[in-house]
XYZ file of C-alpha atoms in Angstrom:
599
model
C 0.000 0.000 0.000
C 1.099 3.553 -0.661
C 2.646 5.580 2.170
C 0.082 8.298 2.979
C 2.692 10.397 4.764
C 5.170 10.506 1.876
C 2.531 10.727 -0.853
C -0.430 12.660 0.629
C -1.860 13.790 -2.712
C -1.204 10.650 -4.741
C -2.661 8.488 -1.973
C -6.029 10.212 -2.505
C -6.240 9.237 -6.174
C -7.896 5.903 -6.889
C -9.320 7.068 -10.222
C -9.188 10.121 -12.512
C -12.372 11.350 -10.829
C -10.373 11.761 -7.609
C -7.688 13.664 -9.515
C -10.212 16.334 -10.482
C -10.748 17.177 -6.794
C -7.103 18.229 -6.425
C -6.752 22.052 -6.673
C -4.992 23.006 -9.876
C -2.351 24.877 -7.899
C -1.409 21.583 -6.212
C -0.867 19.638 -9.422
C 2.895 20.384 -9.618
C 3.209 18.926 -6.109
C 1.228 15.887 -7.262
C 3.646 15.512 -10.185
C 6.552 15.452 -7.742
C 4.850 12.716 -5.725
C 3.945 10.665 -8.782
C 7.478 10.867 -10.134
C 8.990 9.873 -6.774
C 6.527 6.996 -6.428
C 7.321 5.804 -9.949
C 11.061 5.832 -9.217
C 10.564 3.938 -5.970
C 8.195 1.378 -7.495
C 10.138 0.552 -10.658
C 13.429 0.428 -8.765
C 11.957 -2.232 -6.492
C 10.883 -4.585 -9.295
C 12.376 -3.391 -12.588
C 10.540 -2.405 -15.737
C 10.334 0.353 -18.319
C 11.551 3.508 -16.666
C 12.683 6.571 -18.607
C 9.646 7.029 -20.824
C 7.223 7.018 -17.885
C 9.240 9.639 -16.009
C 8.986 11.853 -19.062
C 5.182 11.845 -19.235
C 4.264 12.408 -15.574
C 2.938 15.936 -16.144
C 1.302 14.997 -19.438
C -0.510 12.061 -17.834
C -1.795 14.279 -15.020
C -2.902 17.032 -17.403
C -4.798 14.697 -19.728
C -6.658 12.955 -16.920
C -7.344 16.295 -15.216
C -8.986 17.869 -18.262
C -10.564 14.912 -20.027
C -13.322 12.592 -18.799
C -11.703 9.195 -19.160
C -12.831 6.525 -19.794
C -15.740 8.297 -21.516
C -13.214 10.333 -23.463
C -10.779 8.108 -25.304
C -7.072 8.564 -24.510
C -4.989 6.287 -26.747
C -1.342 5.838 -25.767
C 1.364 4.869 -28.232
C 4.427 2.856 -27.209
C 2.989 1.174 -24.145
C 6.027 1.764 -21.943
C 4.853 5.385 -21.622
C 1.846 4.050 -19.719
C 3.105 3.559 -16.144
C 1.919 6.982 -14.824
C -1.402 6.432 -16.612
C -1.785 3.084 -14.840
C -1.003 4.643 -11.467
C -3.638 7.353 -11.972
C -6.325 4.916 -13.158
C -6.771 2.608 -10.206
C -3.628 0.489 -10.454
C -1.383 2.495 -8.154
C -0.972 -0.145 -5.459
C -0.454 -2.934 -8.012
C 2.258 -1.182 -10.003
C 4.978 -3.261 -8.315
C 3.434 -6.399 -9.842
C 4.068 -5.154 -13.364
C 5.592 -7.756 -15.710
C 5.238 -10.458 -13.051
C 3.165 -13.575 -13.634
C -0.413 -12.711 -12.703
C 0.459 -9.029 -12.219
C -0.106 -5.916 -14.280
C 0.639 -6.157 -17.976
C 3.838 -4.424 -19.123
C 1.936 -2.333 -21.655
C -1.607 -1.049 -22.134
C -4.199 -3.806 -22.223
C -7.939 -3.465 -22.794
C -8.792 -6.455 -20.620
C -6.912 -4.949 -17.678
C -8.729 -1.619 -17.385
C -11.511 0.360 -18.993
C -9.028 3.250 -19.114
C -6.797 1.315 -21.513
C -8.793 2.143 -24.612
C -6.466 0.333 -27.008
C -3.926 -2.426 -26.388
C -0.416 -1.530 -27.443
C 3.027 -3.056 -27.356
C 4.364 -2.016 -30.734
C 4.801 1.575 -31.865
C 3.108 4.015 -34.246
C -0.433 2.642 -33.828
C -2.136 5.332 -31.735
C -3.208 7.747 -34.477
C -4.762 4.997 -36.589
C -6.666 3.574 -33.615
C -7.771 6.980 -32.365
C -8.876 7.992 -35.850
C -11.021 4.877 -36.096
C -12.605 5.702 -32.744
C -13.210 9.332 -33.726
C -14.881 8.366 -36.994
C -17.088 5.779 -35.278
C -18.117 8.203 -32.517
C -18.955 11.010 -34.925
C -20.971 8.691 -37.157
C -23.313 8.040 -34.259
C -23.381 11.626 -33.029
C -21.351 10.974 -29.886
C -19.535 14.075 -28.610
C -16.857 12.408 -26.494
C -13.257 13.459 -27.122
C -10.489 11.343 -28.658
C -6.785 11.920 -27.956
C -3.812 10.028 -29.389
C -0.532 10.356 -27.478
C 2.321 9.401 -29.765
C 5.872 9.563 -28.513
C 9.169 7.950 -27.640
C 10.094 7.665 -31.292
C 6.778 6.279 -32.522
C 6.239 9.248 -34.862
C 9.078 7.852 -37.027
C 6.955 4.838 -37.991
C 5.385 4.936 -41.440
C 2.010 3.838 -40.110
C 1.764 7.134 -38.218
C 1.962 9.060 -41.499
C -0.607 6.872 -43.174
C -2.937 7.786 -40.309
C -2.066 11.498 -40.404
C -2.710 11.548 -44.142
C -6.073 9.845 -43.767
C -7.133 12.003 -40.820
C -6.395 15.149 -42.750
C -8.716 13.951 -45.498
C -11.703 12.941 -43.364
C -11.155 15.778 -40.845
C -12.624 14.309 -37.647
C -12.432 15.983 -34.248
C -9.178 14.433 -33.077
C -6.249 15.617 -30.972
C -2.803 14.148 -31.560
C -0.352 14.906 -28.763
C 3.183 14.533 -30.058
C 5.353 13.725 -27.041
C 8.724 14.767 -28.417
C 11.662 13.651 -26.281
C 14.123 13.137 -29.118
C 14.391 9.438 -28.293
C 13.017 6.004 -28.992
C 15.254 3.540 -27.150
C 18.253 5.095 -28.864
C 18.391 8.638 -30.159
C 15.868 9.441 -32.881
C 17.365 9.554 -36.367
C 16.554 10.972 -39.775
C 15.092 14.059 -41.379
C 11.993 14.144 -39.191
C 14.116 14.417 -36.069
C 15.903 17.408 -37.583
C 12.516 19.013 -38.321
C 11.307 18.477 -34.767
C 14.595 19.823 -33.427
C 14.010 23.041 -35.370
C 10.532 23.288 -33.910
C 11.891 22.717 -30.404
C 14.388 25.488 -30.993
C 11.724 27.830 -32.361
C 13.439 28.138 -35.732
C 11.483 29.277 -38.775
C 12.564 28.429 -42.256
C 14.760 31.070 -43.941
C 12.812 30.507 -47.125
C 9.778 28.429 -47.811
C 7.416 27.008 -45.176
C 8.034 26.750 -41.451
C 8.806 23.284 -40.062
C 5.272 22.893 -38.708
C 4.020 22.937 -42.300
C 4.800 19.215 -42.367
C 1.713 18.678 -40.214
C -0.386 21.589 -41.444
C -0.168 20.477 -45.062
C -1.568 17.120 -43.967
C -4.613 18.908 -42.541
C -3.686 19.291 -38.869
C -3.792 22.571 -36.984
C -0.395 22.709 -35.274
C 0.125 24.105 -31.749
C 3.313 24.333 -29.742
C 5.901 23.463 -28.913
C 5.022 23.558 -25.220
C 7.155 22.514 -22.247
C 5.710 19.169 -21.200
C 7.029 19.574 -17.648
C 5.439 22.979 -17.004
C 1.974 21.980 -15.812
C 0.344 25.433 -15.973
C 1.523 25.954 -19.554
C 0.632 22.395 -20.513
C -2.874 22.697 -19.078
C -3.370 26.012 -20.872
C -2.271 24.533 -24.188
C -4.570 21.521 -23.774
C -7.519 23.751 -22.856
C -6.930 25.779 -26.006
C -7.162 22.764 -28.338
C -9.630 20.668 -26.357
C -12.812 21.980 -27.958
C -11.470 22.898 -31.372
C -13.033 21.158 -34.332
C -11.101 19.042 -36.801
C -7.660 17.435 -36.557
C -5.338 19.107 -34.026
C -1.690 18.394 -33.255
C -0.156 19.614 -30.001
C 3.636 19.406 -29.898
C 4.811 18.700 -26.332
C 8.533 18.672 -25.536
C 9.624 16.367 -22.699
C 12.796 14.869 -21.283
C 13.086 11.103 -21.091
C 14.000 10.146 -17.525
C 12.874 13.534 -16.176
C 13.404 13.994 -12.445
C 15.941 11.221 -11.922
C 19.368 12.595 -12.767
C 21.053 9.296 -13.747
C 18.192 8.554 -16.169
C 18.412 12.024 -17.703
C 22.149 11.589 -18.250
C 21.928 7.998 -19.565
C 18.569 7.837 -21.321
C 19.382 4.698 -23.293
C 20.600 2.747 -20.272
C 17.525 3.736 -18.248
C 14.948 2.986 -20.922
C 14.246 -0.269 -19.097
C 15.890 -1.468 -15.912
C 16.078 -4.353 -13.514
C 15.857 -3.861 -9.774
C 18.188 -1.144 -8.522
C 18.906 1.143 -5.587
C 17.618 4.641 -6.455
C 20.352 6.183 -4.316
C 23.086 4.451 -6.322
C 21.531 3.936 -9.734
C 21.733 0.892 -11.977
C 24.789 -1.228 -11.230
C 27.037 -2.281 -14.136
C 26.238 -5.694 -15.490
C 28.354 -8.391 -13.919
C 30.574 -10.280 -16.336
C 28.969 -13.515 -17.411
C 28.414 -15.728 -20.433
C 27.417 -13.729 -23.505
C 23.790 -13.447 -24.515
C 22.696 -14.520 -27.970
C 22.407 -10.823 -28.885
C 26.056 -10.356 -27.921
C 27.083 -13.471 -29.840
C 25.410 -11.941 -32.885
C 27.034 -8.542 -32.325
C 30.513 -10.066 -32.083
C 29.920 -12.234 -35.161
C 28.712 -9.213 -37.117
C 31.870 -7.245 -36.415
C 34.093 -10.230 -37.194
C 32.316 -10.939 -40.473
C 32.350 -7.268 -41.455
C 36.136 -7.258 -41.231
C 36.270 -10.264 -43.558
C 33.599 -9.206 -46.044
C 33.371 -5.508 -46.899
C 30.023 -6.066 -48.622
C 28.295 -6.600 -45.269
C 25.844 -3.889 -44.165
C 23.735 -4.009 -41.002
C 20.204 -2.651 -40.650
C 18.102 -2.178 -37.528
C 14.647 -0.651 -37.022
C 15.556 1.396 -33.915
C 16.839 -1.572 -31.884
C 20.588 -0.951 -31.751
C 20.996 -1.864 -28.095
C 18.514 -4.733 -27.919
C 19.849 -6.424 -31.041
C 23.521 -6.154 -30.065
C 24.595 -3.563 -32.638
C 26.278 -0.934 -30.460
C 29.815 -2.102 -31.179
C 29.153 -2.495 -34.901
C 27.667 1.024 -35.094
C 30.881 2.389 -33.578
C 33.368 0.324 -35.575
C 31.571 0.398 -38.934
C 29.437 3.575 -38.969
C 29.401 3.763 -42.764
C 27.856 0.298 -42.977
C 25.331 0.761 -40.163
C 21.754 1.848 -40.891
C 19.276 2.649 -38.134
C 16.054 3.345 -40.041
C 14.012 4.294 -36.922
C 10.773 2.481 -36.083
C 10.191 1.391 -39.667
C 10.322 -2.382 -40.035
C 8.786 -2.440 -43.507
C 11.333 0.048 -44.800
C 14.163 -1.883 -43.107
C 13.407 -5.039 -45.073
C 12.927 -3.366 -48.451
C 16.010 -1.211 -47.890
C 17.907 -4.464 -47.440
C 16.414 -5.747 -50.683
C 17.631 -2.646 -52.502
C 21.122 -2.994 -51.064
C 21.190 -6.636 -52.161
C 20.190 -5.648 -55.698
C 23.419 -3.681 -55.965
C 25.746 -6.369 -54.651
C 25.882 -5.647 -50.927
C 25.138 -8.336 -48.356
C 22.703 -6.815 -45.868
C 22.003 -8.294 -42.445
C 18.682 -7.231 -40.924
C 18.849 -7.432 -37.122
C 15.279 -7.585 -35.888
C 13.125 -9.063 -33.143
C 10.828 -11.912 -34.126
C 7.738 -9.949 -33.110
C 8.812 -6.896 -35.121
C 9.530 -8.885 -38.282
C 5.825 -9.703 -38.325
C 5.248 -6.035 -39.185
C 7.237 -6.436 -42.410
C 5.818 -9.745 -43.599
C 4.678 -8.457 -46.990
C 8.124 -7.009 -47.659
C 9.748 -10.254 -46.533
C 7.745 -12.190 -49.121
C 7.404 -9.788 -52.043
C 10.571 -7.712 -51.870
C 13.097 -10.294 -50.673
C 11.996 -13.908 -51.085
C 10.070 -13.550 -54.340
C 13.169 -12.025 -55.940
C 15.479 -14.495 -54.151
C 17.657 -11.668 -52.892
C 20.691 -12.191 -50.710
C 19.435 -10.872 -47.359
C 20.262 -12.405 -43.977
C 17.762 -12.031 -41.139
C 19.180 -12.242 -37.611
C 15.991 -12.787 -35.615
C 16.343 -12.062 -31.906
C 13.823 -12.769 -29.113
C 12.485 -15.842 -30.910
C 10.258 -18.279 -29.066
C 9.248 -17.667 -25.459
C 10.282 -14.161 -24.451
C 8.863 -13.582 -20.973
C 8.044 -10.433 -18.995
C 7.184 -8.237 -21.985
C 4.167 -10.423 -22.647
C 2.283 -11.480 -25.775
C 3.019 -8.338 -27.792
C 6.714 -9.212 -27.768
C 6.568 -13.005 -27.918
C 8.454 -14.668 -30.782
C 6.035 -17.579 -30.916
C 5.213 -17.616 -34.618
C 8.346 -17.102 -36.708
C 9.000 -20.738 -37.644
C 5.421 -20.989 -38.903
C 5.431 -17.759 -40.880
C 8.940 -18.252 -42.276
C 8.959 -21.876 -43.386
C 6.020 -21.434 -45.763
C 7.936 -18.851 -47.832
C 9.704 -20.194 -50.952
C 13.468 -19.572 -51.281
C 13.828 -19.045 -47.519
C 16.315 -20.997 -45.399
C 15.310 -21.168 -41.724
C 17.747 -22.105 -38.959
C 17.424 -22.551 -35.186
C 20.736 -22.850 -33.302
C 20.853 -24.932 -30.140
C 23.667 -23.013 -28.421
C 25.904 -19.957 -28.638
C 28.628 -21.477 -30.806
C 26.112 -22.973 -33.189
C 24.452 -19.568 -33.433
C 27.725 -18.133 -34.711
C 28.148 -21.015 -37.155
C 24.617 -20.710 -38.516
C 24.925 -16.941 -38.885
C 27.946 -17.629 -41.081
C 25.991 -20.285 -42.974
C 23.122 -17.918 -43.654
C 25.360 -15.012 -44.606
C 27.333 -17.059 -47.123
C 24.204 -18.528 -48.677
C 23.324 -16.642 -51.868
C 19.679 -16.011 -51.011
C 17.311 -15.210 -48.145
C 18.247 -16.853 -44.868
C 16.857 -16.526 -41.348
C 18.624 -17.439 -38.116
C 16.333 -17.252 -35.088
C 17.598 -17.344 -31.531
C 16.072 -16.732 -28.086
C 16.305 -13.892 -25.631
C 19.106 -14.001 -23.081
C 21.824 -16.565 -22.764
C 22.261 -20.138 -23.871
C 23.667 -23.241 -22.210
C 27.134 -21.703 -21.937
C 28.915 -23.485 -24.785
C 32.400 -22.151 -25.606
C 32.470 -20.083 -28.776
C 34.956 -20.817 -31.544
C 36.237 -17.571 -33.072
C 36.458 -19.127 -36.545
C 33.853 -18.086 -39.092
C 32.917 -21.631 -40.043
C 29.534 -22.514 -41.453
C 27.574 -25.757 -41.410
C 26.181 -27.850 -44.285
C 22.741 -26.569 -45.187
C 19.933 -28.954 -44.306
C 22.028 -31.330 -42.218
C 21.072 -32.227 -38.658
C 23.339 -33.629 -35.954
C 22.653 -36.778 -33.948
C 23.665 -35.923 -30.389
C 22.730 -39.274 -28.868
C 22.208 -42.665 -30.497
C 19.431 -44.619 -28.787
C 16.578 -46.935 -29.633
C 12.788 -47.080 -29.950
C 12.177 -43.354 -29.365
C 13.768 -40.429 -31.253
C 13.599 -36.822 -30.048
C 13.943 -34.240 -32.833
C 14.838 -30.952 -31.122
C 14.821 -27.570 -32.841
C 16.812 -24.718 -31.330
C 16.935 -24.193 -27.590
C 14.757 -27.240 -26.888
C 17.823 -29.425 -27.420
C 19.106 -28.979 -23.851
C 15.989 -30.378 -22.097
C 15.621 -32.980 -24.855
C 19.071 -34.322 -24.014
C 18.146 -34.665 -20.348
C 15.002 -36.614 -21.210
C 16.727 -38.574 -23.948
C 19.304 -39.856 -21.510
C 16.536 -41.027 -19.164
C 14.661 -42.932 -21.875
C 17.669 -44.253 -23.767
C 16.322 -42.346 -26.769
C 17.984 -40.985 -29.859
C 18.363 -37.205 -29.624
C 18.810 -35.082 -32.754
C 19.834 -31.451 -32.996
C 17.811 -30.576 -36.088
C 19.359 -27.130 -36.722
C 17.417 -26.538 -39.927
C 13.663 -26.051 -40.100
C 13.906 -25.446 -43.825
C 15.310 -27.392 -45.520
C 14.821 -30.306 -43.163
C 17.290 -33.144 -43.022
C 14.781 -35.287 -44.921
C 17.022 -38.318 -45.314
C 17.689 -38.489 -41.575
C 13.993 -38.196 -40.729
C 13.168 -41.112 -43.024
C 15.968 -43.170 -41.487
C 14.759 -42.434 -37.958
C 11.198 -43.332 -38.923
C 12.390 -46.709 -40.235
C 14.546 -47.522 -37.214
C 12.429 -46.216 -34.321
C 8.980 -46.927 -32.928
C 7.963 -43.280 -32.374
C 9.169 -39.738 -32.975
C 8.866 -36.616 -30.816
C 9.418 -33.104 -32.201
C 10.258 -30.201 -29.884
C 10.225 -26.487 -30.692
C 9.718 -23.147 -28.903
C 7.250 -22.041 -31.563
C 3.523 -22.615 -31.891
C 2.799 -26.182 -32.905
C 0.429 -24.970 -35.625
C 2.454 -24.819 -38.827
C 5.793 -25.056 -37.054
C 8.809 -27.317 -37.284
C 6.916 -30.379 -36.055
C 4.334 -29.787 -38.757
C 7.137 -29.784 -41.313
C 8.257 -33.210 -40.077
C 4.674 -34.527 -40.162
C 4.210 -33.250 -43.711
C 7.398 -34.944 -44.882
C 6.381 -38.244 -43.312
C 2.923 -38.004 -44.914
C 4.441 -37.176 -48.286
C 6.408 -40.425 -48.101
C 3.454 -42.478 -46.886
C 5.091 -43.251 -43.554
C 2.821 -43.901 -40.620
C 4.573 -43.690 -37.279
C 3.410 -42.372 -33.904
C 4.436 -38.706 -33.784
C 4.211 -36.442 -30.733
C 4.569 -32.724 -31.499
C 5.588 -30.564 -28.549
C 5.673 -26.788 -28.747
C 3.739 -23.694 -27.790
C -0.055 -23.879 -27.528
C -2.557 -22.147 -29.786
C -2.902 -19.118 -27.521
C -1.167 -15.868 -26.637
C 1.178 -16.355 -23.698
C 0.799 -13.826 -20.899
C 3.743 -12.143 -19.179
C 5.900 -14.160 -16.807
C 9.564 -15.080 -16.650
C 10.914 -17.095 -19.543
C 11.503 -20.044 -17.212
C 7.932 -19.885 -15.910
C 6.540 -19.881 -19.431
C 8.687 -22.817 -20.530
C 7.408 -24.753 -17.523
C 3.830 -23.663 -18.152
C 3.963 -24.772 -21.783
C 5.653 -28.078 -20.975
C 8.929 -27.321 -22.725
C 11.198 -27.918 -19.756
C 12.560 -31.398 -19.015
C 9.724 -32.238 -16.610
C 7.069 -31.208 -19.099
C 8.672 -33.146 -21.939
C 8.960 -36.230 -19.733
C 5.292 -36.020 -18.700
C 4.126 -35.553 -22.273
C 6.083 -38.589 -23.484
C 4.772 -40.824 -20.712
C 1.197 -39.610 -21.284
C 1.384 -40.417 -24.995
C 3.670 -43.468 -24.773
C 3.142 -45.111 -21.346
C 4.940 -48.218 -22.595
C 8.257 -46.379 -22.221
C 7.826 -45.967 -18.462
C 9.586 -49.262 -17.864
C 12.628 -48.173 -19.867
C 13.069 -44.846 -18.126
C 16.067 -44.406 -15.874
C 15.894 -42.033 -12.925
C 17.438 -38.650 -13.718
């Protein structure tokens, strides 16, 4: 429960209705309390940090002036939403955020009536708010609609599609542009330069002013206004609140506002683990490299060998392990901002002219560029390598960030090679394999670290489509894809089973599968991907094509969105740890109970 002595104003607010009883003169004091409470709460459990600190005053002002949930406030980039959650009845539960059974890490309609639109990805707020505004006006409903787009989301192409459409249909809609100059990294590109000129109050020496970018699309531009000056912010919002037609209010904020270490190191404090607010985030202890770091090291090593290599990221330099590459090879590094579709087609264009682009992207974000993946890369059989991070079970970021579907959506694409490394060294080898293949290739690997296998510095590849038998056994064969190999080996040893590190989802090692089917009584496939259409389905299809009937157990992720929890909790919940695999085998094949040795 909140400390009523330390937070006398915030403790009185259980809903936005309570906020409206606070005298306006006391709102700056409330902002101080909310910011201090946010620092204390996130430090105790970890979570997204800097973006929330930057929108404390904006969150208060919007809920003070608007009648949520009747009025629709649509937030973009859900990690801005912590202050909003605190002000809308979830104050005392904020320390459960990202935990199993606790608050969702982003905005979620099922969690609160104040979360008008679920969001985990960026650049969606204007489209969603425009749809709401059109629907409300069609039925003569006078409630207000506000889209809050920020933390880099305005760089996404979808935002401009929505701005263009809104300017044509001219609904009553307010877009609040929360401009902090950041996404996770610094914002990049021409738009950031335009916004910087607006922040500085610069008019064009000739031609239109910078705000013409929005006005020519049909929006009445206001601002910029200091997003941390509550009186000025409230005045600006009151001015635009009842105006008709599309409005854009430009609000300038500081990411990490009010916590000096976060203001100085905005990238580091974008998201944090538990930390002591008095000391700040401690440096990461030296330990085995994560898969992202394995990729980053490989990328630099390969770039020194092959000068055709170029690396592309859609605003995920830190998360994808590209910091070192961006420093050592700046001329071959392309951060395209939050623009996944553009990232993939840019890679296609580079490949057309003889470069060898590597697109570093999260599994969940590649979904946003699926058309480009098919039409612009695979259809033309272009030489693009996709390094797909956060594949499979991801964990605390929840279903919006899960990499549950990539094997299914990749393996159905012609010309595509799909690989799933079982450990850190194999990740490096398969990255080399994919890069040297003259065509589209995808290497997908999980979040965090692997089993701790030593990494060979050589840039050696592996034969395409060839699996590796890790254990020769009898009767039962376990076909493991990617990170499921480690628990499969534990269970395989217990059952005296054959264990295969499949490595390739496409092309499969078809000859080995046929041999295993002839020499074993049953097969088990394991993958950290949805079972529907995944690697196990590929094995089943190949067996059916050859008219082979053999008991086949397919283990993987269920046909549902996985809620937030730790990665280990989700693997246990979905039965992909050793205990779950063991139980599933005994449930399907009870005859093997007598052959099982104690672990």
